[in-house]
Amino acid sequence: MDLLDTYISEVGKHLPAKQRPDIEAEIRSAITDMLEDKSQKAGSPVDEAMTLDVLQAYGEPEKVASTYLPEQYVIGPRLFSAFKTTLQIILPILGLLALIGFAISFSRLELNAANIIELIIESLAGYLVSVVQTLGGLVVVFYILQIAAPNLETKSTQWDARSLLKISPPDRIFPSGPVWEIAANMAAIVIFNFFPQIIGLAYRSGSGWVTTPILSETFYRYLPALNLLWVMAILLNVFLLRRGQWQTGTRWLSLGLRLVSVGILAAMVAGPSLIALNAEALSQILQKQTAETLTGLLEWIVRLNLIIILITSLVDAVKQALRLFAGVKPAVIVSLK
Amino acid sequence: MDTQAQYDNVMLELRRGVIVLAVLSQLEHEQYGYSLMKSLIEQGLNVDQGTLYPLLRRLESQGLLKSQWKVEADRPRRYYSISDQGQSLLPRLKLEWENLVKTLAGLIR
Protein backbone atom coordinates (compact mmCIF):
# COMPACT_ATOMS: atom_id res chain seq x y z
CA MET A 1 0.00 0.00 0.00
CA ASP A 2 1.55 3.32 -1.03
CA LEU A 3 1.34 6.60 0.86
CA LEU A 4 -1.72 7.81 -1.03
CA ASP A 5 -3.61 4.56 -0.33
CA THR A 6 -2.71 4.78 3.34
CA TYR A 7 -3.86 8.40 3.53
CA ILE A 8 -7.18 7.66 1.77
CA SER A 9 -7.74 4.70 4.07
CA GLU A 10 -7.10 6.91 7.14
CA VAL A 11 -9.63 9.49 5.90
CA GLY A 12 -12.14 6.72 5.14
CA LYS A 13 -12.01 5.47 8.74
CA HIS A 14 -13.82 8.65 9.82
CA LEU A 15 -16.46 8.66 7.08
CA PRO A 16 -19.92 7.02 7.14
CA ALA A 17 -19.84 3.66 5.30
CA LYS A 18 -22.54 4.70 2.82
CA GLN A 19 -20.64 7.72 1.49
CA ARG A 20 -17.11 6.37 2.00
CA PRO A 21 -16.31 4.92 -1.47
CA ASP A 22 -17.53 8.01 -3.31
CA ILE A 23 -15.73 10.52 -1.08
CA GLU A 24 -12.56 8.42 -1.08
CA ALA A 25 -12.61 8.31 -4.90
CA GLU A 26 -13.04 12.07 -5.06
CA ILE A 27 -10.22 12.76 -2.61
CA ARG A 28 -7.95 10.34 -4.49
CA SER A 29 -8.75 12.12 -7.74
CA ALA A 30 -8.09 15.57 -6.19
CA ILE A 31 -4.76 14.52 -4.68
CA THR A 32 -3.66 12.88 -7.92
CA ASP A 33 -4.43 16.14 -9.72
CA MET A 34 -2.37 18.08 -7.17
CA LEU A 35 0.52 15.63 -7.56
CA GLU A 36 0.43 15.88 -11.36
CA ASP A 37 0.44 19.66 -11.12
CA LYS A 38 3.35 19.67 -8.70
CA SER A 39 5.28 17.16 -10.82
CA GLN A 40 4.84 19.30 -13.95
CA LYS A 41 6.01 22.43 -12.16
CA ALA A 42 9.05 20.62 -10.71
CA GLY A 43 9.84 18.97 -14.04
CA SER A 44 10.37 15.62 -12.32
CA PRO A 45 8.23 12.52 -11.71
CA VAL A 46 6.16 12.15 -8.54
CA ASP A 47 8.28 10.87 -5.66
CA GLU A 48 7.76 10.21 -1.98
CA ALA A 49 8.84 13.70 -0.85
CA MET A 50 6.41 15.30 -3.29
CA THR A 51 3.58 13.03 -2.12
CA LEU A 52 4.32 13.85 1.51
CA ASP A 53 4.22 17.60 0.69
CA VAL A 54 0.85 17.29 -1.01
CA LEU A 55 -0.65 15.13 1.75
CA GLN A 56 0.64 17.61 4.33
CA ALA A 57 -1.07 20.43 2.42
CA TYR A 58 -4.29 18.41 2.05
CA GLY A 59 -4.53 18.09 5.80
CA GLU A 60 -4.91 15.71 8.71
CA PRO A 61 -7.15 12.76 7.68
CA GLU A 62 -9.65 13.14 10.54
CA LYS A 63 -10.00 16.88 9.86
CA VAL A 64 -10.46 16.28 6.11
CA ALA A 65 -13.19 13.70 6.85
CA SER A 66 -14.94 16.09 9.24
CA THR A 67 -15.43 18.66 6.46
CA TYR A 68 -17.73 16.16 4.72
CA LEU A 69 -19.85 15.49 7.80
CA PRO A 70 -22.74 17.57 9.12
CA GLU A 71 -22.49 18.91 12.66
CA GLN A 72 -23.55 16.16 15.03
CA TYR A 73 -24.81 16.43 18.57
CA VAL A 74 -25.43 14.02 21.40
CA ILE A 75 -27.84 16.61 22.81
CA GLY A 76 -28.66 19.41 20.35
CA PRO A 77 -29.19 23.08 21.24
CA ARG A 78 -32.99 22.79 21.36
CA LEU A 79 -32.98 19.84 23.77
CA PHE A 80 -30.14 21.11 25.90
CA SER A 81 -32.34 23.52 27.85
CA ALA A 82 -34.71 20.67 28.88
CA PHE A 83 -31.68 18.51 29.72
CA LYS A 84 -30.26 21.25 31.95
CA THR A 85 -33.63 21.79 33.69
CA THR A 86 -33.95 18.04 34.36
CA LEU A 87 -30.47 17.99 35.87
CA GLN A 88 -31.25 21.03 38.02
CA ILE A 89 -34.23 19.16 39.46
CA ILE A 90 -32.63 15.73 39.88
CA LEU A 91 -29.22 16.70 41.31
CA PRO A 92 -30.61 18.43 44.44
CA ILE A 93 -32.91 15.42 45.05
CA LEU A 94 -29.89 13.12 44.88
CA GLY A 95 -28.07 15.50 47.22
CA LEU A 96 -30.97 15.40 49.69
CA LEU A 97 -31.10 11.57 49.64
CA ALA A 98 -27.33 11.47 50.17
CA LEU A 99 -27.69 13.87 53.12
CA ILE A 100 -30.41 11.70 54.72
CA GLY A 101 -28.21 8.61 54.28
CA PHE A 102 -25.29 10.53 55.76
CA ALA A 103 -27.37 11.70 58.73
CA ILE A 104 -28.53 8.15 59.54
CA SER A 105 -24.98 6.77 59.23
CA PHE A 106 -23.66 9.64 61.36
CA SER A 107 -26.22 8.98 64.11
CA ARG A 108 -24.95 5.39 64.41
CA LEU A 109 -21.27 6.30 64.21
CA GLU A 110 -18.77 5.86 66.97
CA LEU A 111 -17.62 9.47 67.11
CA ASN A 112 -13.93 9.85 66.36
CA ALA A 113 -12.07 11.86 63.73
CA ALA A 114 -11.05 8.87 61.59
CA ASN A 115 -14.63 7.50 61.40
CA ILE A 116 -16.09 10.90 60.57
CA ILE A 117 -13.54 11.58 57.83
CA GLU A 118 -14.07 8.09 56.40
CA LEU A 119 -17.85 8.55 56.42
CA ILE A 120 -17.60 11.97 54.74
CA ILE A 121 -15.30 10.61 52.02
CA GLU A 122 -17.49 7.55 51.44
CA SER A 123 -20.68 9.64 51.34
CA LEU A 124 -19.13 12.12 48.90
CA ALA A 125 -17.86 9.27 46.72
CA GLY A 126 -21.32 7.66 46.81
CA TYR A 127 -22.95 10.95 45.83
CA LEU A 128 -20.47 11.47 42.98
CA VAL A 129 -21.10 7.95 41.67
CA SER A 130 -24.88 8.47 41.74
CA VAL A 131 -24.44 11.86 39.98
CA VAL A 132 -22.31 10.28 37.25
CA GLN A 133 -24.79 7.39 36.81
CA THR A 134 -27.73 9.80 36.64
CA LEU A 135 -25.88 12.05 34.21
CA GLY A 136 -25.05 9.06 32.00
CA GLY A 137 -28.64 7.80 32.10
CA LEU A 138 -30.05 11.22 31.25
CA VAL A 139 -27.62 11.67 28.36
CA VAL A 140 -28.78 8.30 26.96
CA VAL A 141 -32.46 9.26 27.34
CA PHE A 142 -31.94 12.66 25.65
CA TYR A 143 -29.78 11.11 22.92
CA ILE A 144 -32.65 8.71 22.15
CA LEU A 145 -34.99 11.72 22.02
CA GLN A 146 -32.53 13.49 19.73
CA ILE A 147 -32.66 10.56 17.30
CA ALA A 148 -36.39 9.88 17.70
CA ALA A 149 -37.45 13.51 17.17
CA PRO A 150 -34.92 14.95 14.67
CA ASN A 151 -37.42 17.61 13.55
CA LEU A 152 -36.70 19.36 16.85
CA GLU A 153 -33.49 20.58 15.24
CA THR A 154 -35.00 22.21 12.19
CA LYS A 155 -38.00 24.43 11.79
CA SER A 156 -40.26 24.35 8.78
CA THR A 157 -38.97 26.54 5.97
CA GLN A 158 -42.55 27.27 4.90
CA TRP A 159 -43.62 28.73 8.20
CA ASP A 160 -46.19 31.46 7.86
CA ALA A 161 -46.63 34.01 10.67
CA ARG A 162 -50.36 34.13 9.93
CA SER A 163 -50.62 30.55 11.20
CA LEU A 164 -50.27 32.09 14.68
CA LEU A 165 -53.73 33.59 14.24
CA LYS A 166 -55.21 30.09 14.04
CA ILE A 167 -53.57 28.94 17.23
CA SER A 168 -54.95 30.12 20.51
CA PRO A 169 -52.19 30.33 23.16
CA PRO A 170 -53.35 27.26 25.18
CA ASP A 171 -53.03 25.13 22.02
CA ARG A 172 -49.42 25.94 21.45
CA ILE A 173 -46.87 23.34 22.50
CA PHE A 174 -43.44 24.49 23.58
CA PRO A 175 -40.96 21.63 22.99
CA SER A 176 -39.47 21.84 26.49
CA GLY A 177 -42.76 20.69 28.10
CA PRO A 178 -43.27 17.44 26.16
CA VAL A 179 -39.51 16.77 26.17
CA TRP A 180 -39.45 17.03 29.96
CA GLU A 181 -42.54 14.80 30.19
CA ILE A 182 -40.97 12.18 27.90
CA ALA A 183 -37.72 12.23 29.84
CA ALA A 184 -39.50 12.01 33.22
CA ASN A 185 -41.76 9.13 32.11
CA MET A 186 -38.84 7.26 30.51
CA ALA A 187 -36.81 7.74 33.68
CA ALA A 188 -39.74 6.40 35.76
CA ILE A 189 -40.04 3.29 33.55
CA VAL A 190 -36.29 2.62 33.70
CA ILE A 191 -35.90 3.23 37.45
CA PHE A 192 -39.00 1.40 38.74
CA ASN A 193 -38.64 -1.58 36.38
CA PHE A 194 -34.89 -2.07 36.13
CA PHE A 195 -33.27 -0.30 39.09
CA PRO A 196 -35.81 -0.41 41.94
CA GLN A 197 -32.92 -0.72 44.41
CA ILE A 198 -32.10 2.96 43.74
CA ILE A 199 -35.24 3.96 45.64
CA GLY A 200 -33.95 3.20 49.08
CA LEU A 201 -32.17 4.65 52.05
CA ALA A 202 -28.45 3.94 52.11
CA TYR A 203 -26.65 4.04 55.41
CA ARG A 204 -23.43 2.73 56.84
CA SER A 205 -23.71 -0.28 59.10
CA GLY A 206 -20.61 -1.91 60.55
CA SER A 207 -17.99 -2.18 57.83
CA GLY A 208 -20.28 -1.73 54.83
CA TRP A 209 -23.24 0.11 53.36
CA VAL A 210 -26.79 -1.19 53.68
CA THR A 211 -29.67 -0.15 51.45
CA THR A 212 -33.23 -0.45 52.74
CA PRO A 213 -35.99 -0.22 50.12
CA ILE A 214 -38.48 2.58 50.72
CA LEU A 215 -41.35 1.31 48.55
CA SER A 216 -43.39 -1.74 49.56
CA GLU A 217 -44.62 -4.73 47.54
CA THR A 218 -48.01 -3.00 47.38
CA PHE A 219 -46.53 -0.18 45.30
CA TYR A 220 -45.05 -2.64 42.81
CA ARG A 221 -48.49 -4.25 42.31
CA TYR A 222 -49.51 -0.99 40.63
CA LEU A 223 -46.46 -1.10 38.34
CA PRO A 224 -48.09 -2.76 35.27
CA ALA A 225 -50.83 -0.10 35.26
CA LEU A 226 -48.27 2.66 35.86
CA ASN A 227 -46.07 1.31 33.04
CA LEU A 228 -48.99 1.43 30.66
CA LEU A 229 -49.78 4.99 31.75
CA TRP A 230 -46.16 6.11 31.35
CA VAL A 231 -45.83 4.51 27.89
CA MET A 232 -49.08 6.13 26.75
CA ALA A 233 -47.91 9.50 28.16
CA ILE A 234 -44.62 9.15 26.21
CA LEU A 235 -46.48 8.34 22.99
CA LEU A 236 -48.84 11.27 23.53
CA ASN A 237 -45.98 13.69 24.12
CA VAL A 238 -43.99 12.41 21.11
CA PHE A 239 -47.11 12.97 19.02
CA LEU A 240 -47.56 16.46 20.50
CA LEU A 241 -43.93 17.28 19.69
CA ARG A 242 -44.44 16.28 16.08
CA ARG A 243 -47.74 18.18 15.74
CA GLY A 244 -46.60 21.24 17.67
CA GLN A 245 -50.09 21.92 19.02
CA TRP A 246 -53.02 20.34 20.80
CA GLN A 247 -55.79 18.79 18.73
CA THR A 248 -59.12 17.27 19.69
CA GLY A 249 -57.81 13.69 19.57
CA THR A 250 -54.78 14.42 21.73
CA ARG A 251 -56.99 16.25 24.24
CA TRP A 252 -59.29 13.26 24.56
CA LEU A 253 -56.30 10.97 25.01
CA SER A 254 -54.85 13.36 27.59
CA LEU A 255 -58.18 13.41 29.47
CA GLY A 256 -58.37 9.59 29.36
CA LEU A 257 -54.85 9.24 30.76
CA ARG A 258 -55.60 11.82 33.45
CA LEU A 259 -58.68 9.83 34.53
CA VAL A 260 -56.69 6.58 34.61
CA SER A 261 -54.05 8.28 36.75
CA VAL A 262 -56.81 9.54 39.10
CA GLY A 263 -58.08 5.95 39.43
CA ILE A 264 -54.62 4.61 40.25
CA LEU A 265 -53.98 7.41 42.77
CA ALA A 266 -57.35 6.78 44.45
CA ALA A 267 -56.50 3.07 44.80
CA MET A 268 -53.10 3.99 46.27
CA VAL A 269 -54.65 6.36 48.81
CA ALA A 270 -57.35 3.87 49.88
CA GLY A 271 -55.11 0.78 49.78
CA PRO A 272 -52.40 -0.56 52.08
CA SER A 273 -49.21 1.41 52.78
CA LEU A 274 -46.82 2.00 49.89
CA ILE A 275 -43.90 2.38 52.28
CA ALA A 276 -41.69 -0.60 53.12
CA LEU A 277 -39.85 1.13 55.95
CA ASN A 278 -41.34 0.31 59.32
CA ALA A 279 -40.39 1.17 62.87
CA GLU A 280 -39.14 -2.36 63.52
CA ALA A 281 -36.67 -2.29 60.61
CA LEU A 282 -35.53 1.25 61.38
CA SER A 283 -35.08 0.50 65.09
CA GLN A 284 -32.01 -1.52 64.10
CA ILE A 285 -30.28 1.71 63.15
CA LEU A 286 -32.19 4.32 65.15
CA GLN A 287 -33.63 4.60 68.62
CA LYS A 288 -37.06 2.95 68.82
CA GLN A 289 -38.96 6.19 69.54
CA THR A 290 -37.14 8.05 66.73
CA ALA A 291 -37.83 5.15 64.34
CA GLU A 292 -41.55 5.17 65.18
CA THR A 293 -41.78 8.96 64.75
CA LEU A 294 -39.88 8.82 61.45
CA THR A 295 -41.98 6.02 59.91
CA GLY A 296 -45.20 7.66 61.10
CA LEU A 297 -44.08 10.95 59.56
CA LEU A 298 -43.05 9.27 56.30
CA GLU A 299 -46.36 7.44 56.02
CA TRP A 300 -48.25 10.71 56.67
CA ILE A 301 -46.16 12.66 54.11
CA VAL A 302 -46.70 10.03 51.41
CA ARG A 303 -50.48 9.85 51.98
CA LEU A 304 -50.77 13.65 52.06
CA ASN A 305 -48.79 13.95 48.81
CA LEU A 306 -50.93 11.31 47.12
CA ILE A 307 -54.10 13.12 48.21
CA ILE A 308 -52.77 16.47 46.92
CA ILE A 309 -51.77 14.94 43.58
CA LEU A 310 -55.13 13.15 43.38
CA ILE A 311 -57.10 16.37 44.00
CA THR A 312 -54.92 18.33 41.52
CA SER A 313 -55.33 15.60 38.87
CA LEU A 314 -59.06 15.44 39.44
CA VAL A 315 -59.43 19.22 39.13
CA ASP A 316 -57.31 19.13 35.95
CA ALA A 317 -59.43 16.30 34.52
CA VAL A 318 -62.67 18.16 35.24
CA LYS A 319 -61.26 21.39 33.75
CA GLN A 320 -60.09 19.52 30.65
CA ALA A 321 -63.46 17.83 30.24
CA LEU A 322 -65.41 21.09 30.71
CA ARG A 323 -63.18 22.99 28.29
CA LEU A 324 -63.25 20.14 25.78
CA PHE A 325 -67.04 20.07 25.78
CA ALA A 326 -67.20 23.87 25.74
CA GLY A 327 -64.66 24.10 22.90
CA VAL A 328 -62.07 25.84 25.05
CA LYS A 329 -58.73 24.10 24.97
CA PRO A 330 -56.73 23.24 28.08
CA ALA A 331 -52.94 23.33 28.03
CA VAL A 332 -52.14 20.45 30.33
CA ILE A 333 -49.80 17.64 29.47
CA VAL A 334 -50.50 14.34 31.15
CA SER A 335 -48.11 12.50 33.34
CA LEU A 336 -48.25 10.83 36.70
CA LYS A 337 -45.42 12.26 38.71
CA MET B 1 -7.82 35.33 20.41
CA ASP B 2 -5.28 37.74 18.85
CA THR B 3 -6.09 40.26 16.15
CA GLN B 4 -4.71 38.12 13.32
CA ALA B 5 -6.76 35.13 14.45
CA GLN B 6 -9.89 37.32 14.66
CA TYR B 7 -9.17 38.68 11.18
CA ASP B 8 -8.70 35.16 9.79
CA ASN B 9 -11.92 34.04 11.42
CA VAL B 10 -13.97 36.91 9.98
CA MET B 11 -12.39 36.45 6.53
CA LEU B 12 -13.26 32.76 6.64
CA GLU B 13 -16.89 33.61 7.39
CA LEU B 14 -16.95 36.22 4.59
CA ARG B 15 -15.46 33.82 2.04
CA ARG B 16 -17.88 31.07 3.04
CA GLY B 17 -20.71 33.44 2.27
CA VAL B 18 -19.58 34.33 -1.24
CA ILE B 19 -18.07 31.06 -2.39
CA VAL B 20 -21.43 29.51 -3.32
CA LEU B 21 -22.09 32.29 -5.82
CA ALA B 22 -18.52 32.08 -7.14
CA VAL B 23 -18.78 28.30 -7.67
CA LEU B 24 -22.19 28.45 -9.35
CA SER B 25 -20.96 31.24 -11.67
CA GLN B 26 -17.94 29.18 -12.76
CA LEU B 27 -19.77 25.95 -13.50
CA GLU B 28 -21.81 26.93 -16.52
CA HIS B 29 -19.25 24.72 -18.28
CA GLU B 30 -18.40 21.52 -16.48
CA GLN B 31 -15.16 21.34 -14.52
CA TYR B 32 -13.56 18.89 -12.16
CA GLY B 33 -12.81 19.99 -8.61
CA TYR B 34 -9.11 20.71 -8.91
CA SER B 35 -9.44 22.73 -12.12
CA LEU B 36 -12.23 24.77 -10.51
CA MET B 37 -10.08 25.41 -7.43
CA LYS B 38 -7.15 26.55 -9.58
CA SER B 39 -9.41 28.75 -11.65
CA LEU B 40 -10.86 30.44 -8.54
CA ILE B 41 -7.41 30.99 -7.04
CA GLU B 42 -6.05 32.40 -10.32
CA GLN B 43 -8.95 34.86 -10.35
CA GLY B 44 -8.14 35.96 -6.80
CA LEU B 45 -10.54 33.94 -4.65
CA ASN B 46 -8.49 31.79 -2.32
CA VAL B 47 -10.28 28.58 -1.49
CA ASP B 48 -8.89 25.32 -0.18
CA GLN B 49 -9.90 21.79 -1.06
CA GLY B 50 -11.30 21.22 2.43
CA THR B 51 -13.92 23.90 1.72
CA LEU B 52 -14.49 23.40 -1.99
CA TYR B 53 -15.05 19.63 -2.33
CA PRO B 54 -17.59 19.29 0.51
CA LEU B 55 -19.35 22.42 -0.83
CA LEU B 56 -19.60 20.90 -4.31
CA ARG B 57 -21.20 17.79 -2.83
CA ARG B 58 -23.59 19.87 -0.72
CA LEU B 59 -24.68 21.98 -3.70
CA GLU B 60 -25.22 18.79 -5.68
CA SER B 61 -27.35 17.30 -2.91
CA GLN B 62 -29.37 20.55 -2.93
CA GLY B 63 -29.97 20.10 -6.65
CA LEU B 64 -28.01 23.21 -7.71
CA LEU B 65 -25.19 21.21 -9.33
CA LYS B 66 -24.97 17.92 -11.15
CA SER B 67 -21.95 15.69 -11.54
CA GLN B 68 -20.61 12.72 -13.42
CA TRP B 69 -17.46 10.64 -13.27
CA LYS B 70 -15.38 10.59 -16.45
CA VAL B 71 -12.28 8.52 -17.13
CA GLU B 72 -9.63 10.23 -19.27
CA ALA B 73 -6.31 8.48 -19.82
CA ASP B 74 -7.02 6.10 -16.91
CA ARG B 75 -7.72 9.07 -14.64
CA PRO B 76 -11.21 9.11 -13.10
CA ARG B 77 -12.43 12.62 -12.37
CA ARG B 78 -15.76 13.92 -11.17
CA TYR B 79 -16.99 16.74 -13.36
CA TYR B 80 -19.46 19.23 -11.91
CA SER B 81 -21.76 21.59 -13.79
CA ILE B 82 -24.66 23.80 -12.86
CA SER B 83 -28.08 22.14 -12.97
CA ASP B 84 -31.25 23.61 -14.47
CA GLN B 85 -32.37 24.52 -10.97
CA GLY B 86 -29.01 26.25 -10.35
CA GLN B 87 -29.27 28.04 -13.71
CA SER B 88 -32.62 29.52 -12.80
CA LEU B 89 -31.31 30.63 -9.41
CA LEU B 90 -28.04 32.16 -10.60
CA PRO B 91 -29.35 35.42 -12.16
CA ARG B 92 -31.29 36.21 -8.96
CA LEU B 93 -28.21 35.52 -6.87
CA LYS B 94 -26.09 37.76 -9.08
CA LEU B 95 -28.61 40.58 -8.80
CA GLU B 96 -28.79 40.14 -5.03
CA TRP B 97 -25.01 40.22 -4.84
CA GLU B 98 -24.81 43.46 -6.82
CA ASN B 99 -27.37 45.06 -4.51
CA LEU B 100 -25.47 43.82 -1.49
CA VAL B 101 -22.19 45.27 -2.78
CA LYS B 102 -23.86 48.66 -3.38
CA THR B 103 -25.45 48.62 0.07
CA LEU B 104 -22.25 47.64 1.82
CA ALA B 105 -20.24 50.19 -0.13
CA GLY B 106 -22.59 52.83 1.28
CA LEU B 107 -22.41 51.41 4.78
CA ILE B 108 -18.65 51.16 5.08
CA ARG B 109 -17.81 54.40 3.30
XYZ file of C-alpha atoms in Angstrom, chain A:
337
model
C 0.000 0.000 0.000
C 1.553 3.319 -1.026
C 1.341 6.605 0.856
C -1.720 7.806 -1.026
C -3.613 4.558 -0.335
C -2.706 4.780 3.344
C -3.864 8.396 3.526
C -7.184 7.656 1.771
C -7.738 4.701 4.069
C -7.097 6.905 7.135
C -9.625 9.488 5.902
C -12.136 6.715 5.141
C -12.011 5.474 8.737
C -13.820 8.654 9.822
C -16.458 8.657 7.081
C -19.917 7.020 7.141
C -19.843 3.656 5.299
C -22.539 4.703 2.818
C -20.642 7.718 1.486
C -17.111 6.373 2.002
C -16.308 4.918 -1.475
C -17.532 8.007 -3.306
C -15.733 10.521 -1.080
C -12.565 8.419 -1.083
C -12.608 8.306 -4.897
C -13.039 12.071 -5.063
C -10.220 12.757 -2.606
C -7.949 10.344 -4.493
C -8.749 12.122 -7.740
C -8.092 15.566 -6.192
C -4.757 14.520 -4.678
C -3.657 12.876 -7.917
C -4.429 16.144 -9.719
C -2.375 18.080 -7.172
C 0.522 15.630 -7.565
C 0.432 15.882 -11.359
C 0.437 19.662 -11.121
C 3.346 19.665 -8.703
C 5.279 17.161 -10.818
C 4.842 19.301 -13.951
C 6.007 22.430 -12.158
C 9.048 20.623 -10.707
C 9.843 18.970 -14.037
C 10.366 15.615 -12.325
C 8.228 12.519 -11.708
C 6.159 12.150 -8.538
C 8.284 10.873 -5.663
C 7.756 10.212 -1.982
C 8.840 13.700 -0.847
C 6.413 15.298 -3.289
C 3.582 13.025 -2.116
C 4.317 13.852 1.505
C 4.220 17.596 0.692
C 0.846 17.287 -1.012
C -0.652 15.134 1.745
C 0.636 17.609 4.332
C -1.073 20.432 2.421
C -4.287 18.411 2.051
C -4.528 18.085 5.802
C -4.914 15.708 8.711
C -7.148 12.760 7.683
C -9.652 13.140 10.539
C -9.999 16.877 9.856
C -10.465 16.279 6.113
C -13.194 13.699 6.850
C -14.937 16.086 9.245
C -15.434 18.662 6.456
C -17.728 16.159 4.717
C -19.847 15.491 7.798
C -22.745 17.569 9.121
C -22.493 18.912 12.665
C -23.545 16.156 15.026
C -24.814 16.429 18.573
C -25.428 14.018 21.403
C -27.844 16.611 22.811
C -28.655 19.407 20.352
C -29.189 23.076 21.239
C -32.994 22.793 21.356
C -32.979 19.836 23.771
C -30.135 21.109 25.897
C -32.340 23.516 27.851
C -34.710 20.671 28.876
C -31.683 18.510 29.717
C -30.263 21.255 31.946
C -33.629 21.791 33.688
C -33.950 18.044 34.362
C -30.471 17.988 35.867
C -31.248 21.033 38.015
C -34.235 19.160 39.462
C -32.625 15.734 39.881
C -29.220 16.705 41.311
C -30.607 18.433 44.442
C -32.911 15.424 45.046
C -29.890 13.117 44.876
C -28.073 15.495 47.222
C -30.969 15.397 49.690
C -31.101 11.572 49.636
C -27.332 11.468 50.172
C -27.688 13.869 53.124
C -30.415 11.697 54.716
C -28.214 8.613 54.276
C -25.286 10.533 55.756
C -27.369 11.699 58.733
C -28.533 8.145 59.535
C -24.985 6.773 59.232
C -23.663 9.645 61.362
C -26.219 8.979 64.114
C -24.953 5.393 64.410
C -21.272 6.297 64.209
C -18.773 5.857 66.974
C -17.622 9.465 67.108
C -13.931 9.848 66.365
C -12.067 11.862 63.729
C -11.054 8.868 61.593
C -14.628 7.503 61.397
C -16.088 10.904 60.568
C -13.538 11.577 57.826
C -14.066 8.089 56.397
C -17.849 8.548 56.419
C -17.604 11.971 54.742
C -15.302 10.611 52.021
C -17.490 7.548 51.436
C -20.680 9.638 51.340
C -19.130 12.115 48.897
C -17.865 9.265 46.723
C -21.321 7.656 46.805
C -22.949 10.950 45.832
C -20.470 11.472 42.980
C -21.099 7.945 41.672
C -24.875 8.467 41.740
C -24.443 11.860 39.985
C -22.310 10.281 37.246
C -24.794 7.394 36.813
C -27.728 9.796 36.641
C -25.880 12.051 34.206
C -25.050 9.060 32.000
C -28.637 7.796 32.104
C -30.047 11.218 31.248
C -27.616 11.665 28.359
C -28.777 8.298 26.956
C -32.462 9.263 27.338
C -31.936 12.661 25.648
C -29.778 11.108 22.921
C -32.651 8.707 22.149
C -34.988 11.721 22.019
C -32.533 13.490 19.726
C -32.656 10.564 17.297
C -36.388 9.883 17.695
C -37.447 13.514 17.167
C -34.924 14.953 14.665
C -37.416 17.615 13.553
C -36.698 19.361 16.849
C -33.492 20.584 15.237
C -35.005 22.210 12.187
C -38.003 24.428 11.793
C -40.261 24.348 8.781
C -38.972 26.542 5.968
C -42.549 27.267 4.895
C -43.622 28.730 8.204
C -46.194 31.465 7.865
C -46.628 34.014 10.674
C -50.364 34.133 9.926
C -50.617 30.551 11.201
C -50.266 32.090 14.678
C -53.732 33.589 14.238
C -55.215 30.093 14.038
C -53.566 28.937 17.232
C -54.954 30.117 20.512
C -52.189 30.326 23.162
C -53.345 27.263 25.176
C -53.031 25.132 22.020
C -49.420 25.941 21.453
C -46.870 23.343 22.500
C -43.438 24.493 23.584
C -40.964 21.634 22.990
C -39.468 21.842 26.485
C -42.755 20.691 28.097
C -43.267 17.439 26.163
C -39.508 16.766 26.168
C -39.447 17.030 29.957
C -42.543 14.797 30.186
C -40.974 12.178 27.903
C -37.715 12.232 29.842
C -39.495 12.007 33.216
C -41.758 9.130 32.106
C -38.843 7.259 30.513
C -36.808 7.742 33.683
C -39.740 6.404 35.762
C -40.035 3.294 33.547
C -36.294 2.616 33.702
C -35.897 3.233 37.447
C -38.996 1.398 38.743
C -38.639 -1.580 36.377
C -34.891 -2.073 36.135
C -33.272 -0.298 39.089
C -35.815 -0.410 41.935
C -32.923 -0.720 44.406
C -32.100 2.955 43.743
C -35.245 3.960 45.643
C -33.947 3.202 49.078
C -32.171 4.647 52.048
C -28.449 3.937 52.108
C -26.654 4.038 55.414
C -23.434 2.726 56.835
C -23.709 -0.284 59.098
C -20.608 -1.915 60.551
C -17.990 -2.177 57.835
C -20.284 -1.729 54.830
C -23.241 0.111 53.357
C -26.790 -1.189 53.675
C -29.674 -0.149 51.450
C -33.228 -0.445 52.743
C -35.987 -0.221 50.120
C -38.483 2.583 50.717
C -41.353 1.314 48.552
C -43.393 -1.735 49.563
C -44.615 -4.726 47.537
C -48.008 -2.999 47.378
C -46.529 -0.182 45.302
C -45.046 -2.641 42.808
C -48.487 -4.247 42.310
C -49.506 -0.990 40.634
C -46.458 -1.098 38.345
C -48.086 -2.760 35.272
C -50.826 -0.097 35.261
C -48.265 2.665 35.859
C -46.066 1.309 33.038
C -48.995 1.430 30.656
C -49.776 4.985 31.748
C -46.155 6.108 31.351
C -45.834 4.510 27.889
C -49.081 6.135 26.754
C -47.914 9.496 28.156
C -44.617 9.155 26.214
C -46.485 8.341 22.994
C -48.845 11.268 23.529
C -45.981 13.687 24.120
C -43.989 12.407 21.106
C -47.112 12.968 19.020
C -47.562 16.459 20.500
C -43.934 17.280 19.689
C -44.445 16.283 16.081
C -47.739 18.179 15.740
C -46.597 21.244 17.671
C -50.088 21.924 19.020
C -53.020 20.341 20.803
C -55.791 18.794 18.729
C -59.123 17.270 19.694
C -57.811 13.689 19.570
C -54.783 14.424 21.726
C -56.995 16.253 24.240
C -59.293 13.257 24.556
C -56.296 10.966 25.009
C -54.852 13.358 27.588
C -58.175 13.405 29.466
C -58.369 9.589 29.364
C -54.849 9.243 30.759
C -55.599 11.818 33.446
C -58.682 9.831 34.526
C -56.692 6.578 34.608
C -54.048 8.278 36.755
C -56.812 9.542 39.096
C -58.082 5.950 39.426
C -54.617 4.610 40.251
C -53.980 7.414 42.766
C -57.349 6.779 44.451
C -56.502 3.069 44.799
C -53.103 3.989 46.266
C -54.653 6.365 48.808
C -57.347 3.866 49.881
C -55.107 0.783 49.780
C -52.398 -0.557 52.075
C -49.211 1.412 52.782
C -46.819 1.997 49.890
C -43.897 2.377 52.276
C -41.691 -0.599 53.119
C -39.850 1.133 55.945
C -41.344 0.309 59.315
C -40.389 1.165 62.871
C -39.142 -2.358 63.521
C -36.675 -2.289 60.605
C -35.528 1.250 61.381
C -35.083 0.499 65.095
C -32.015 -1.523 64.103
C -30.280 1.707 63.152
C -32.193 4.321 65.148
C -33.629 4.599 68.619
C -37.065 2.950 68.824
C -38.956 6.187 69.536
C -37.141 8.051 66.725
C -37.829 5.146 64.337
C -41.555 5.166 65.182
C -41.777 8.956 64.754
C -39.878 8.821 61.450
C -41.976 6.018 59.910
C -45.202 7.657 61.099
C -44.078 10.950 59.555
C -43.045 9.272 56.303
C -46.362 7.439 56.016
C -48.249 10.711 56.674
C -46.158 12.659 54.109
C -46.704 10.026 51.408
C -50.481 9.854 51.984
C -50.774 13.655 52.063
C -48.786 13.953 48.810
C -50.931 11.309 47.122
C -54.097 13.115 48.206
C -52.772 16.469 46.921
C -51.773 14.944 43.576
C -55.131 13.155 43.383
C -57.097 16.368 43.996
C -54.919 18.329 41.515
C -55.329 15.604 38.873
C -59.063 15.443 39.443
C -59.432 19.222 39.131
C -57.307 19.130 35.950
C -59.428 16.301 34.518
C -62.669 18.163 35.241
C -61.258 21.391 33.750
C -60.094 19.521 30.650
C -63.464 17.835 30.240
C -65.407 21.094 30.706
C -63.177 22.989 28.294
C -63.249 20.143 25.780
C -67.045 20.072 25.781
C -67.196 23.871 25.742
C -64.660 24.096 22.896
C -62.065 25.838 25.049
C -58.726 24.099 24.968
C -56.732 23.239 28.079
C -52.937 23.329 28.029
C -52.145 20.454 30.326
C -49.800 17.639 29.467
C -50.504 14.341 31.151
C -48.110 12.500 33.344
C -48.253 10.826 36.704
C -45.422 12.259 38.710
